[in-house]
Coordinates of C-alpha atoms and ligand atoms in Angstrom, one line a residue:
X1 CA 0.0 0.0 0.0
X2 CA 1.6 3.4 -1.2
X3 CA 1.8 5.9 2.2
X4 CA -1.2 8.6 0.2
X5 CA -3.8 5.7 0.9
X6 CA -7.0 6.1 1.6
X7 CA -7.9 3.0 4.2
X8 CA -11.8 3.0 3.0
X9 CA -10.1 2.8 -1.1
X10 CA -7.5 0.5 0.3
X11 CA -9.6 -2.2 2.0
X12 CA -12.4 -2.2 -1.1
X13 CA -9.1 -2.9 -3.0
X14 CA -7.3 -5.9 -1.7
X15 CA -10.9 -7.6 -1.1
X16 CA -10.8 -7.5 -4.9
X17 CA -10.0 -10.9 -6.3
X18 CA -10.2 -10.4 -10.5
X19 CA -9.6 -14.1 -11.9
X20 CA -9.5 -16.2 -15.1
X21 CA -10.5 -20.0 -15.7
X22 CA -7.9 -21.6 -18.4
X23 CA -8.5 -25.2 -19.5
X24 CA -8.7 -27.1 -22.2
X25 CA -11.7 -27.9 -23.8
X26 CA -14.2 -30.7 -21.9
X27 CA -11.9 -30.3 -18.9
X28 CA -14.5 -28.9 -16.7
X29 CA -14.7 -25.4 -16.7
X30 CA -18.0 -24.6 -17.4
X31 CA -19.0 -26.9 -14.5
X32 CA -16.4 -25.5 -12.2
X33 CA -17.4 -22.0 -12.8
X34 CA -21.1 -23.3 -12.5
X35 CA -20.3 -24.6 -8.8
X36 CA -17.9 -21.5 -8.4
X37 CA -21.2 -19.0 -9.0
X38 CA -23.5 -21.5 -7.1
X39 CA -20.9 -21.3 -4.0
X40 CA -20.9 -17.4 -4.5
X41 CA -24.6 -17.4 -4.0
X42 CA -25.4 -17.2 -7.8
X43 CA -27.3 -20.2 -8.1
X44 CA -30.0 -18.5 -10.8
X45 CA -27.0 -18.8 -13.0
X46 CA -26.6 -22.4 -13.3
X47 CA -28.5 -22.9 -16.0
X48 CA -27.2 -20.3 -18.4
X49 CA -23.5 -21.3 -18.0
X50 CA -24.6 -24.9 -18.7
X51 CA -26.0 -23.8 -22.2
X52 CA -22.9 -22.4 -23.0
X53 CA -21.3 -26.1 -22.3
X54 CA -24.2 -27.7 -24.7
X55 CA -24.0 -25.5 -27.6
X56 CA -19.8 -25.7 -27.4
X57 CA -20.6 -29.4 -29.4
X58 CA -21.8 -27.4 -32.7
X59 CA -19.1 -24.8 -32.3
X60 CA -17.2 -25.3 -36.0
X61 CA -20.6 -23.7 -37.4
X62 CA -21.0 -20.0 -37.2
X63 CA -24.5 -19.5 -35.8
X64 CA -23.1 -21.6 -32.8
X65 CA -20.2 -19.1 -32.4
X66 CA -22.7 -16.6 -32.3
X67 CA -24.7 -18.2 -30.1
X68 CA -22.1 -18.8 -28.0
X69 CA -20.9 -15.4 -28.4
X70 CA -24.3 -14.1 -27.3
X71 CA -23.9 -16.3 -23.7
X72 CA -20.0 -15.1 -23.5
X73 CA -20.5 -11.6 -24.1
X74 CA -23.2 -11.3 -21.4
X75 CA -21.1 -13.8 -19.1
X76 CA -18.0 -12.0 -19.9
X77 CA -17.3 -11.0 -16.5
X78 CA -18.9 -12.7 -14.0
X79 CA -19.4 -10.8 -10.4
X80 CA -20.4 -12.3 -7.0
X81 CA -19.0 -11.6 -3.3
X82 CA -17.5 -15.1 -1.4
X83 CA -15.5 -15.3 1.9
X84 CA -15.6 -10.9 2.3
X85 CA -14.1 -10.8 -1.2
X86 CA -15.9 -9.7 -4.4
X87 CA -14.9 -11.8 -7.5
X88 CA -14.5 -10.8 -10.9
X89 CA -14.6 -13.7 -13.0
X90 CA -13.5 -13.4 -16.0
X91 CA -14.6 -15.4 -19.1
X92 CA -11.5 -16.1 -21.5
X93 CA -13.4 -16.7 -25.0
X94 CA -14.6 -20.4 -26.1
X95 CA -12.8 -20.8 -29.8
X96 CA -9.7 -22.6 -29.7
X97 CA -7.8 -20.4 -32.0
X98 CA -4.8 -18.9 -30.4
X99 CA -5.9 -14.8 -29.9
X100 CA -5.9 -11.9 -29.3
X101 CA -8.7 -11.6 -27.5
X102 CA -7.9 -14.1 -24.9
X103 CA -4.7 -12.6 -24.5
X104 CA -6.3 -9.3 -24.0
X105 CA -8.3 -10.8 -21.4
X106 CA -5.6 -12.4 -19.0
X107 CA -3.9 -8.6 -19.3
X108 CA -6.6 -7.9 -17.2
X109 CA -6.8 -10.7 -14.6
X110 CA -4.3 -10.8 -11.4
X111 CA -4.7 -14.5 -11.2
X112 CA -5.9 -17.7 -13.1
X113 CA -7.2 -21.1 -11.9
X114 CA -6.2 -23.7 -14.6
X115 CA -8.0 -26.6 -14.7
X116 CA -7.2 -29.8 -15.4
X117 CA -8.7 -33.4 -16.2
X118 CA -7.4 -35.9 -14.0
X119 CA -7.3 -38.6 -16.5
X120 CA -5.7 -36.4 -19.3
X121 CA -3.2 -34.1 -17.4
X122 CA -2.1 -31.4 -19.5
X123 CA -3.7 -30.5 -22.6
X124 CA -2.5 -28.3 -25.6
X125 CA -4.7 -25.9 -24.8
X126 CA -4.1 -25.6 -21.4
X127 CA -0.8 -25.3 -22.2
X128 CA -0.7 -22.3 -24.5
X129 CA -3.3 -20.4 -22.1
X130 CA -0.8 -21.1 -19.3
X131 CA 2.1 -19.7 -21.3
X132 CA 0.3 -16.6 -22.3
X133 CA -0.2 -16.2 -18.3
X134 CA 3.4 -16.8 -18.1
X135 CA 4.3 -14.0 -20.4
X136 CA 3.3 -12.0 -17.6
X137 CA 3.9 -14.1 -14.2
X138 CA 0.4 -14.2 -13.6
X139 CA 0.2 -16.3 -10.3
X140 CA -1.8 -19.6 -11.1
X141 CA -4.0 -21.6 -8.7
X142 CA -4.5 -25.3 -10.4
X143 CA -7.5 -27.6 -9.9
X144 CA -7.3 -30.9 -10.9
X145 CA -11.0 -32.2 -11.8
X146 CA -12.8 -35.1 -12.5
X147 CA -10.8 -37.1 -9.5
X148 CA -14.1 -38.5 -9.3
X149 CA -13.3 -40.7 -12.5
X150 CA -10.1 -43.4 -13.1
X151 CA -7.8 -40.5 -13.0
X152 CA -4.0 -40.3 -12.9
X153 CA -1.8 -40.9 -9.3
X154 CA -1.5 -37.7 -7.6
X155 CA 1.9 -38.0 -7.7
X156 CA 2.3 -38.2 -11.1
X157 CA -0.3 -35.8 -11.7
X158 CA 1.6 -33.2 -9.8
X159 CA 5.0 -34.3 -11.7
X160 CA 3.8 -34.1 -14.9
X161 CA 2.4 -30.5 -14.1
X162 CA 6.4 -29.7 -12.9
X163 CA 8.3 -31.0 -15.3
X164 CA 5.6 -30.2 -18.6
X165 CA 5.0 -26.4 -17.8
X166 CA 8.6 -26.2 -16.0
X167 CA 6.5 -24.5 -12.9
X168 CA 6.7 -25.7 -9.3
X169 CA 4.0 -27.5 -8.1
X170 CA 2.8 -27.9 -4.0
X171 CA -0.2 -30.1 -3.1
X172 CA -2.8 -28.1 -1.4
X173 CA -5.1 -30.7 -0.7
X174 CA -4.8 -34.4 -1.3
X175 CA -7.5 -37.1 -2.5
X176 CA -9.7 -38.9 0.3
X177 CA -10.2 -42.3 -1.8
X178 CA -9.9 -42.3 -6.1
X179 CA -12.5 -43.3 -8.5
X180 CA -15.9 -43.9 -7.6
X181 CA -14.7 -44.1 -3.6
X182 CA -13.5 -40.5 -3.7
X183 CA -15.4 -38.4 -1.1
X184 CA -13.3 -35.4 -0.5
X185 CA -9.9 -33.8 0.4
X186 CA -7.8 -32.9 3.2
X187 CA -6.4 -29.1 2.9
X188 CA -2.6 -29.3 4.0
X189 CA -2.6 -25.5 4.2
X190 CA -5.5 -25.5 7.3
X191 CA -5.2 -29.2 8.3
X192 CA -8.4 -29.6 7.4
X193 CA -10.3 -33.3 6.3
X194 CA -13.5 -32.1 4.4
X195 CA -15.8 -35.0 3.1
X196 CA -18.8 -35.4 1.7
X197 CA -19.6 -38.1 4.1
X198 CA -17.8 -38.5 7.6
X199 CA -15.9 -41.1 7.6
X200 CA -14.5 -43.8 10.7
X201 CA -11.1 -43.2 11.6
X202 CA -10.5 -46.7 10.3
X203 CA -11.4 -46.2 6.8
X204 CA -8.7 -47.2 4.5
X205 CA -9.0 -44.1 2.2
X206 CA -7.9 -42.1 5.4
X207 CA -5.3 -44.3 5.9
X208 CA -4.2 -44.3 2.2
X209 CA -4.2 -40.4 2.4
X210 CA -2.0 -40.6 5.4
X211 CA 0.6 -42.6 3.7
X212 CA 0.9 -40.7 0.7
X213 CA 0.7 -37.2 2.9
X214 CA 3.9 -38.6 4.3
X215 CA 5.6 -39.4 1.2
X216 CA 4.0 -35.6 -0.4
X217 CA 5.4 -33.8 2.7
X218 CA 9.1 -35.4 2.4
X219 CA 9.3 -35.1 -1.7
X220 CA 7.4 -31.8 -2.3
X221 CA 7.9 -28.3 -2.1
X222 CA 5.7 -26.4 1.0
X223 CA 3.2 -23.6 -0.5
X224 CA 5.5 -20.5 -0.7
X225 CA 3.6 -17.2 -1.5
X226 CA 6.5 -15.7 -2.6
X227 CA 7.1 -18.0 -4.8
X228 CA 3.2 -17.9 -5.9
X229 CA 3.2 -14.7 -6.5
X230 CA 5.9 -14.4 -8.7
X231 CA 4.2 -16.8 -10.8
X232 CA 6.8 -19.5 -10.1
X233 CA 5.1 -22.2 -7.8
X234 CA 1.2 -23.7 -8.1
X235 CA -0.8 -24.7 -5.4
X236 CA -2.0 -28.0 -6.2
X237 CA -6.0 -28.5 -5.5
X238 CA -8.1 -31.7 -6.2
X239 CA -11.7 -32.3 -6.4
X240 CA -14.6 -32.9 -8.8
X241 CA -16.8 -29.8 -9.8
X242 CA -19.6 -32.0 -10.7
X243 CA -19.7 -33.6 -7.2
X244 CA -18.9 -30.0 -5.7
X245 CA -15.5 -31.7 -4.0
X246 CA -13.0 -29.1 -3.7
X247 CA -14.5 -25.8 -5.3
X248 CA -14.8 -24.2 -1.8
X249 CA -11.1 -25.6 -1.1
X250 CA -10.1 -23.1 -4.1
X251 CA -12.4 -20.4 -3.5
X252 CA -11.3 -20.4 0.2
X253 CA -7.9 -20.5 -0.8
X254 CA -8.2 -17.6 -3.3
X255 CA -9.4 -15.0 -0.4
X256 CA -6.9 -16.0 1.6
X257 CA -3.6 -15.5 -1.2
X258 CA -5.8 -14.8 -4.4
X259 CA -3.8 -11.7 -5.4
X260 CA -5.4 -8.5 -5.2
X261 CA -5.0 -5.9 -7.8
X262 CA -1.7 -5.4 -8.8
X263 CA -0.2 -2.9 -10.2
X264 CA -0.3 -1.5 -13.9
X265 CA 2.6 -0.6 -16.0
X266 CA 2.1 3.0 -17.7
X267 CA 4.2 4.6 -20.7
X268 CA 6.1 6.9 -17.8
X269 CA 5.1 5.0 -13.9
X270 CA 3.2 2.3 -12.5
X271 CA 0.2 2.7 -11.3
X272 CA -1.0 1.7 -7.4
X273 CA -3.5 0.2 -7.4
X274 CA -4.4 2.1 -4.2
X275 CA -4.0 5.6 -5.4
X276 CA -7.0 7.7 -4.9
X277 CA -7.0 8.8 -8.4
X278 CA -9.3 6.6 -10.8
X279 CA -7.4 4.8 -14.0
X280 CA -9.0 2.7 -15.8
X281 CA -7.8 0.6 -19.1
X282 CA -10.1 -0.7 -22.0
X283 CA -8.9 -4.4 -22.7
X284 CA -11.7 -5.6 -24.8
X285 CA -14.4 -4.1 -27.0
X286 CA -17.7 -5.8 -27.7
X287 CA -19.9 -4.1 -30.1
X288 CA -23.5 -5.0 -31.5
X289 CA -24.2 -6.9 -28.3
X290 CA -27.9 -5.8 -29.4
X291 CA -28.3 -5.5 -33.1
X292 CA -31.2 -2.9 -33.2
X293 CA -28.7 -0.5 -31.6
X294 CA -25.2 -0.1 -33.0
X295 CA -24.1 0.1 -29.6
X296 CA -20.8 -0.6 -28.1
X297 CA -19.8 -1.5 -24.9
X298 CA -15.9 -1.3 -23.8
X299 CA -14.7 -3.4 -20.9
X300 CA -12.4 -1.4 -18.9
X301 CA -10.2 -2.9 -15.8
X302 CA -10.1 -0.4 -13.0
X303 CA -6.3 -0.3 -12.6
X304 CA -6.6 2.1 -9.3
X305 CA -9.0 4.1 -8.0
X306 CA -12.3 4.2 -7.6
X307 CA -15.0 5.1 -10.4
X308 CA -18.4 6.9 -9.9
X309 CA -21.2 7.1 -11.7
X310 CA -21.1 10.4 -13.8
X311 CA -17.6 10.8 -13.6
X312 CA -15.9 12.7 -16.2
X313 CA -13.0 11.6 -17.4
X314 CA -9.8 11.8 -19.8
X315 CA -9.5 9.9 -22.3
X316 CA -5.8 10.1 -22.9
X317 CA -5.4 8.9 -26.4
X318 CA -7.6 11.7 -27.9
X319 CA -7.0 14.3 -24.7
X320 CA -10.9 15.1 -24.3
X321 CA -13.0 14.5 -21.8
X322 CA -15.5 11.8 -21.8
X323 CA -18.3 11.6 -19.0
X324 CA -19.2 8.0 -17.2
X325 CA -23.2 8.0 -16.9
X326 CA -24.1 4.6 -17.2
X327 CA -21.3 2.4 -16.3
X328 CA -22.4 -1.6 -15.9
X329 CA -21.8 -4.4 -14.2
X330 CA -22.4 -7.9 -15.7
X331 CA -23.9 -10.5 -13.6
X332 CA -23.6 -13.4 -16.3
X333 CA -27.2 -12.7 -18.2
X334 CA -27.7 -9.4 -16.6
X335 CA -26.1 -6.5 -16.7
X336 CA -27.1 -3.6 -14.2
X337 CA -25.9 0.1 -13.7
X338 CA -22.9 0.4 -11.5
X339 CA -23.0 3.2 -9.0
X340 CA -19.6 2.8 -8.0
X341 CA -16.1 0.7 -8.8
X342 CA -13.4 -0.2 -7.5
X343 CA -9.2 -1.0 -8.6
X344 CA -9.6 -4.4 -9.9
X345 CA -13.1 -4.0 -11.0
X346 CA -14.1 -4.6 -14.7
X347 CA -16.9 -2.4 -15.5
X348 CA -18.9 -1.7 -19.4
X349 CA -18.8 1.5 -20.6
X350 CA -21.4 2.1 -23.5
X351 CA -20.0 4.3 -26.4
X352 CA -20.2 5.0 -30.0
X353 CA -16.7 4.1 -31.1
X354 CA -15.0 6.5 -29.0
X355 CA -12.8 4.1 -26.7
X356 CA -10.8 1.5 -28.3
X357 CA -8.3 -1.0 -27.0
X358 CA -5.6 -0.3 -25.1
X359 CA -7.1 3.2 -23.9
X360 CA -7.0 4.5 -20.8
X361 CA -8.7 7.0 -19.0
X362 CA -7.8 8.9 -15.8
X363 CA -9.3 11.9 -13.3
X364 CA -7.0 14.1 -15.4
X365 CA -3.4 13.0 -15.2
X366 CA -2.2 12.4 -19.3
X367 CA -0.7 8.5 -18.6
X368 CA -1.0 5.9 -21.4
X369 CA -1.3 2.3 -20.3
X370 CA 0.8 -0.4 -21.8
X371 CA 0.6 -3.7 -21.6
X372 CA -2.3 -4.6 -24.5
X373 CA -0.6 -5.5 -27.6
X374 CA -1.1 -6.5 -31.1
X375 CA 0.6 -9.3 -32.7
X376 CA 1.3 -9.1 -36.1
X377 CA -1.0 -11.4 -38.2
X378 CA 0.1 -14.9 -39.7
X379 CA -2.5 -14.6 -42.2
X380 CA -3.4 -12.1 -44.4
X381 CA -6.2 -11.4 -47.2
X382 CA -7.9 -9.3 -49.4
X383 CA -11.3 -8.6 -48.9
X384 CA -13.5 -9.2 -52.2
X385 CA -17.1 -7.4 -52.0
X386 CA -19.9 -9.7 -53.5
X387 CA -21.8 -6.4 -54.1
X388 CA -19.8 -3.3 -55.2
X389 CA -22.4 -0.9 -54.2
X390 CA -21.9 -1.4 -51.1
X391 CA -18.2 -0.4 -50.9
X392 CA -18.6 2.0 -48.1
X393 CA -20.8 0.3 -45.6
X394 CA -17.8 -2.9 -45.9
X395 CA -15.2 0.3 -45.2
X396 CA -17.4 1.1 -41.8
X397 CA -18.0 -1.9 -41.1
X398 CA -14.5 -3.1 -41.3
X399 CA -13.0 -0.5 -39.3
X400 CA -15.9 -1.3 -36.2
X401 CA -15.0 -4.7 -35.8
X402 CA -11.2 -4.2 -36.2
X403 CA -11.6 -1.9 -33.8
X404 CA -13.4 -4.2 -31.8
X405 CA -10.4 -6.4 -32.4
X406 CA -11.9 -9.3 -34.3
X407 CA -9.1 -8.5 -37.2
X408 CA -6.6 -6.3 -37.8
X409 CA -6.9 -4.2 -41.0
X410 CA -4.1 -2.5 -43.1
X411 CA -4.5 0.1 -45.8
X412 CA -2.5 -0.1 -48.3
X413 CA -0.9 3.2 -49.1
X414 CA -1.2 2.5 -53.2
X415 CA -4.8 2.3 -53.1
X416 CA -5.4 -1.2 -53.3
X417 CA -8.7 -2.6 -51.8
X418 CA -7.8 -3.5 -47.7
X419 CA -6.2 -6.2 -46.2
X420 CA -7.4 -8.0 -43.5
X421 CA -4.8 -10.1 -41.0
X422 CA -5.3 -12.6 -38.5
X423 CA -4.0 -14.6 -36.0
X424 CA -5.9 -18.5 -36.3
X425 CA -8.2 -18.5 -39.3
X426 CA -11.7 -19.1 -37.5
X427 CA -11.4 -14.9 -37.3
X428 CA -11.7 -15.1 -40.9
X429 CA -14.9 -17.2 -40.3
X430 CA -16.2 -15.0 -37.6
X431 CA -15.3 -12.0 -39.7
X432 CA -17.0 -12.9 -42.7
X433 CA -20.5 -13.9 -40.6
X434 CA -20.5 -11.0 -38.6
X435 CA -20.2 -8.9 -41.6
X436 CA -23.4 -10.5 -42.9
X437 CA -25.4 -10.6 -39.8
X438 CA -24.6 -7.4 -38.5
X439 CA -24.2 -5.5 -41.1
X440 CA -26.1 -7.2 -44.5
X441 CA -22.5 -7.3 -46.1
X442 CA -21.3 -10.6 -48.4
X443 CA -17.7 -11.4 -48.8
X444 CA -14.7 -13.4 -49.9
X445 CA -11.2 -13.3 -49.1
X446 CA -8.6 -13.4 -52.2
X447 CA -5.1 -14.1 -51.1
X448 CA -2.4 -11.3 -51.8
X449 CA 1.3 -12.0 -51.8
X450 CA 2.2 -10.8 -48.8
X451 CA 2.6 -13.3 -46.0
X452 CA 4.1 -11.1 -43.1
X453 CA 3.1 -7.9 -41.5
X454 CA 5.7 -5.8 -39.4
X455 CA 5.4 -2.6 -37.7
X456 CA 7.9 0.2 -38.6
X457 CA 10.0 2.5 -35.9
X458 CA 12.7 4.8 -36.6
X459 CA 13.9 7.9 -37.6
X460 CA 11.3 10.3 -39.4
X461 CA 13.6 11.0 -42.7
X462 CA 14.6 7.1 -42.9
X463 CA 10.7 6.4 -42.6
X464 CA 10.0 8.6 -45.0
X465 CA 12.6 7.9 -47.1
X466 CA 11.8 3.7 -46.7
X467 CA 7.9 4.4 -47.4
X468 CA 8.9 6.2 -50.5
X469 CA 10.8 3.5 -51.8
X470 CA 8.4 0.7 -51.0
X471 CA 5.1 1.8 -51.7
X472 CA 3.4 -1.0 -52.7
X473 CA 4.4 -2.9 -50.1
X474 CA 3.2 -0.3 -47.2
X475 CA 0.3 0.0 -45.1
X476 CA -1.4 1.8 -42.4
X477 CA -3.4 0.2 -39.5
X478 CA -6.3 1.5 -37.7
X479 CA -4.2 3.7 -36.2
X480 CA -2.2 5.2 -39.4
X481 CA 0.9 3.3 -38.4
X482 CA 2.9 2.3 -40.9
X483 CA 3.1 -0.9 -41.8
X484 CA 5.7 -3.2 -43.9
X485 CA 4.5 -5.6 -45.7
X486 CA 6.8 -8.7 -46.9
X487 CA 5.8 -11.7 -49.4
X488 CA 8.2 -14.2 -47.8
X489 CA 10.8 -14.3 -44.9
X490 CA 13.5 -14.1 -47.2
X491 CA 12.8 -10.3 -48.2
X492 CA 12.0 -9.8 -45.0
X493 CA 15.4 -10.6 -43.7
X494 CA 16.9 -9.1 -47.1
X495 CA 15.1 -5.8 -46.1
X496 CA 16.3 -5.4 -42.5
X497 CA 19.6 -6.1 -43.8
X498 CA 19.2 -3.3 -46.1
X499 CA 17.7 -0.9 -43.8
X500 CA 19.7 -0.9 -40.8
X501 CA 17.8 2.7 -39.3
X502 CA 14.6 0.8 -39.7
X503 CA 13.4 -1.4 -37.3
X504 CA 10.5 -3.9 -37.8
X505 CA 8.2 -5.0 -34.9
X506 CA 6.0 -8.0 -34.7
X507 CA 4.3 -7.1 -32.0
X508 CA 2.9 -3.4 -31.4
X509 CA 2.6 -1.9 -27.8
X510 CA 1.1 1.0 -27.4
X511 CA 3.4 3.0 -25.3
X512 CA 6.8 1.1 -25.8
X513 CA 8.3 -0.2 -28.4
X514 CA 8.8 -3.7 -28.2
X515 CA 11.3 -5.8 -31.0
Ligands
G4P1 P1 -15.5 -27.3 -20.5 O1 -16.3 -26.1 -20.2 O2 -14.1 -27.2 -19.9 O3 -15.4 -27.6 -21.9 O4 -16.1 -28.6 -19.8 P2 -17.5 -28.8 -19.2 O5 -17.7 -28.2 -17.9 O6 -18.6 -28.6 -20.2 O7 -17.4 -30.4 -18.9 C1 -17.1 -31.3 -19.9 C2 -17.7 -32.7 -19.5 O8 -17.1 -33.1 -18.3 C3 -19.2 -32.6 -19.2 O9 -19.8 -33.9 -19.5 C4 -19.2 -32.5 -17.7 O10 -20.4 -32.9 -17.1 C5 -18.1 -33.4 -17.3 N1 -17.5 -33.0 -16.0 C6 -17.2 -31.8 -15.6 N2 -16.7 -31.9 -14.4 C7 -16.7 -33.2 -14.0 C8 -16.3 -33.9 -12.8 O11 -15.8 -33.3 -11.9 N3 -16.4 -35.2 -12.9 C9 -17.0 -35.9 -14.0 N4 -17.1 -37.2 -13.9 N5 -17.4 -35.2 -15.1 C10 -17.2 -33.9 -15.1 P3 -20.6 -34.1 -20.8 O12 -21.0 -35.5 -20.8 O13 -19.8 -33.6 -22.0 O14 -21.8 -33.1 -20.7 P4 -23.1 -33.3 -19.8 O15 -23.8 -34.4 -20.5 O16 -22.7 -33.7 -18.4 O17 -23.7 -31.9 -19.9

């Protein structure tokens, strides 16, 4: 806590738990954060969160996605109060496409529960989720589920989660009984036995526990919070979410060392979260969410602060002020006004375009969050209009969902029709169905012969200078950037060798320049 704190700010702050669910699919986290809600006191909820699981089975087809969006987008954060804390539970999206989206979201978590199926161990995708979160040390609870099935030893279970994501693994309960005899846990951290059933002191899944707690206490690592919050060590938790075995183990655990907010890096400080003044940073932007109004809503993390209704704020990208009437909460299907906010809060701010990702907005003081990048595309195409009259709706169109980040777009300075780049090619998909649903636009995509995309720094003259020479190969982004654009890695490398002032960037920060 910095020494200006205000101790009302400062205990709504560290009661603040803001958390991510990262699994691979099937694992089980619908029906943990089912239980999770339930436990909060958010039982009306069940059944929503369970239709998200059911219509997951179609998801290759589009209307599914958009179904699915229509759950997620509600259900994208997820607020209830448990244990004297209030959780913000935040949904990372369904598709299994590496992006930027999901990235965007665990930039605005302080921790993540990673889930995984006792039978399986770890999964691809739990592995890539788990290495974005590593990318920024985000501290990571782990629940292994389904211990209510055959499921792997413990032991090897907690090995394999060691030696595959080279992280450090501590049991923080162990197993009472496997299989169809599994009944509950005992938490090493409280010395605690918590069973569904009581059991006699006899029973030989206590004394099976016992033995293996001895052999877990010599060979493994104690829980460190150190350690856990540096993102090095993972407290170990089993259970089944279906049978409710374990969930209040991890919610328990997460008010007592869940990290509160942290702080935020900004282009010139870091930002408290306990400073009185209100920051806040848009991470993701959801637009259409009702197709009768062309309405917007940007989710912005409170980074300090606190936010009140009717607040008038800076918007530091564009300098001008920009007034907070109707703020929202999301309580998975409803969303309600929010009177007030706090640092690790995620609140929805209605607008018409105005914020975009990666803004950030402040009482007054002119900081610029970083921290929410782009990557450059692996894919890129041309965007072929089945109707040329309706040239300038696709141009409005494609800047509103680029800026809501489903693709990136590039202008190419010649004059040649746009160029669209993405990350996994199910944004293609999702951009080319969105564009007809929402906005009665048919297209195609045409490939082009660039296959890389890199962001340009350097001297003003030598930019100049570069753009002149290579203008067919240059475009700008959403935000007039300039962009390089190479047909194979060959030139690529061919050009850096001939441009030594130039350098290229494959990943754009808003703030800092990163190589
Ligand atoms: P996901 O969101 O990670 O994709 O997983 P989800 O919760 O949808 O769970 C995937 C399947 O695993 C579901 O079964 C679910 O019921 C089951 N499951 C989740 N947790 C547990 C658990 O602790 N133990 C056991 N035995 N099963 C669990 P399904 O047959 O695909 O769906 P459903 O018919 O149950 O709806």
């Amino acid at each position: 806590m910095s020494d200006t704190a205000n101790p009302e700010l400062g205990k709504e702050i560290v009661r603040r738990r803001t958390f991510a669910i990262i699994s691979h699919p099937d694992a089980g986290k619908t029906t943990l954060t089912e239980r999770i809600l339930r436990a909060g006191g958010a039982i009306q909820l069940a059944g929503n969160v369970r239709a998200k699981g059911e219509r997951r089975r179609t998801r290759s087809d589009w209307m599914a996605i958009e179904r699915d969006r229509g759950i997620s987008v509600v259900s994208s954060v997820m607020t209830f109060d448990y244990g004297g804390c209030v959780f913000n539970l935040l949904d990372t999206p369904g598709h299994e496409d590496f992006s930027e989206d999901t990235y965007r979201t665990l930039t605005a978590v302080d921790s993540a529960v990673m889930v995984i199926d006792a039978a399986k161990g770890i999964e691809d995708r739990t592995r890539k989720l788990f290495e974005i979160c590593r990318l920024r040390d985000i501290p990571i609870v782990t629940f292994i589920n389904k211990m209510d099935r055959e499921a792997q030893d413990p032991f090897a279970l907690l090995d394999e989660i060691a030696s595959s994501l080279a992280l450090d693994t501590c049991p923080a309960t162990w197993p009472v009984g496997r299989a169809a005899t599994f009944v509950g846990t005992y938490d090493l951290l409280n010395g605690k036995l918590n069973t569904l059933t009581p059991l006699a002191e006899s029973d030989e899944r206590l004394t099976q526990m016992r033995e293996e707690l001895e052999l877990a206490e010599a060979a493994l690592p104690e829980f460190d919070r150190e350690s856990f919050d540096a993102g090095h060590l993972t407290p170990v938790f089993f259970g089944s979410a279906i049978k409710e075995i374990g969930v209040t183990d991890l919610l328990d655990a997460l008010v007592a060392f869940g990290p509160s907010p942290r702080a935020q890096a900004a282009e010139n400080r870091t930002v408290t979260a306990d400073e009185p003044g209100m920051t806040a940073l848009v991470f993701k932007i959801q637009a259409n969410m009702d197709p009768n109004h062309r309405d917007r809503i940007a989710f912005a993390r409170i980074c300090s602060g606190r936010l009140t209704r009717g607040m008038k704020l800076r918007h530091t990208r564009t300098g001008k002020s920009f007034a907070v009437h109707t703020p929202q909460f999301f309580f998975a299907q409803d969303r309600h006004l929010a009177e007030e906010a706090f640092a690790g809060d995620v609140v929805g701010i209605p607008n018409h375009g105005t914020l975009r990702i990666g803004d950030t907005l402040t009482e007054g003081e002119d900081i610029r969050f970083t921290g929410v990048p782009h990557f450059a595309p692996e894919i890129l195409r041309r965007v072929r209009l089945d109707d040329a009259m309706k040239a300038k709706k696709l141009k409005q169109a494609l800047v509103q969902l680029a800026e809501e980040g489903v693709v990136q777009l590039f202008r190419p300075q010649d004059g040649a029709p746009p160029i669209v780049g993405v990350v996994g090619t199910l944004q293609l998909d999702v951009l080319q169905a969105r564009l007809r649903a929402e906005y009665g636009v048919g297209i195609g995509f045409d490939s082009t012969p660039f296959s890389l995309a890199r962001w340009i720094t350097g001297p003003r003259d030598k930019i100049e200078a570069f753009t002149a020479s290579n203008r067919s190969a240059m475009a700008d982004d959403l935000d007039d950037d300039p962009v390089f654009l190479a047909t194979s890695n060959f030139m690529m490398r061919r050009t850096e060798e001939q441009n030594p002032d130039i350098r290229f960037h494959d990943i754009k920060q808003i703030g800092i320049e990163i190589g």
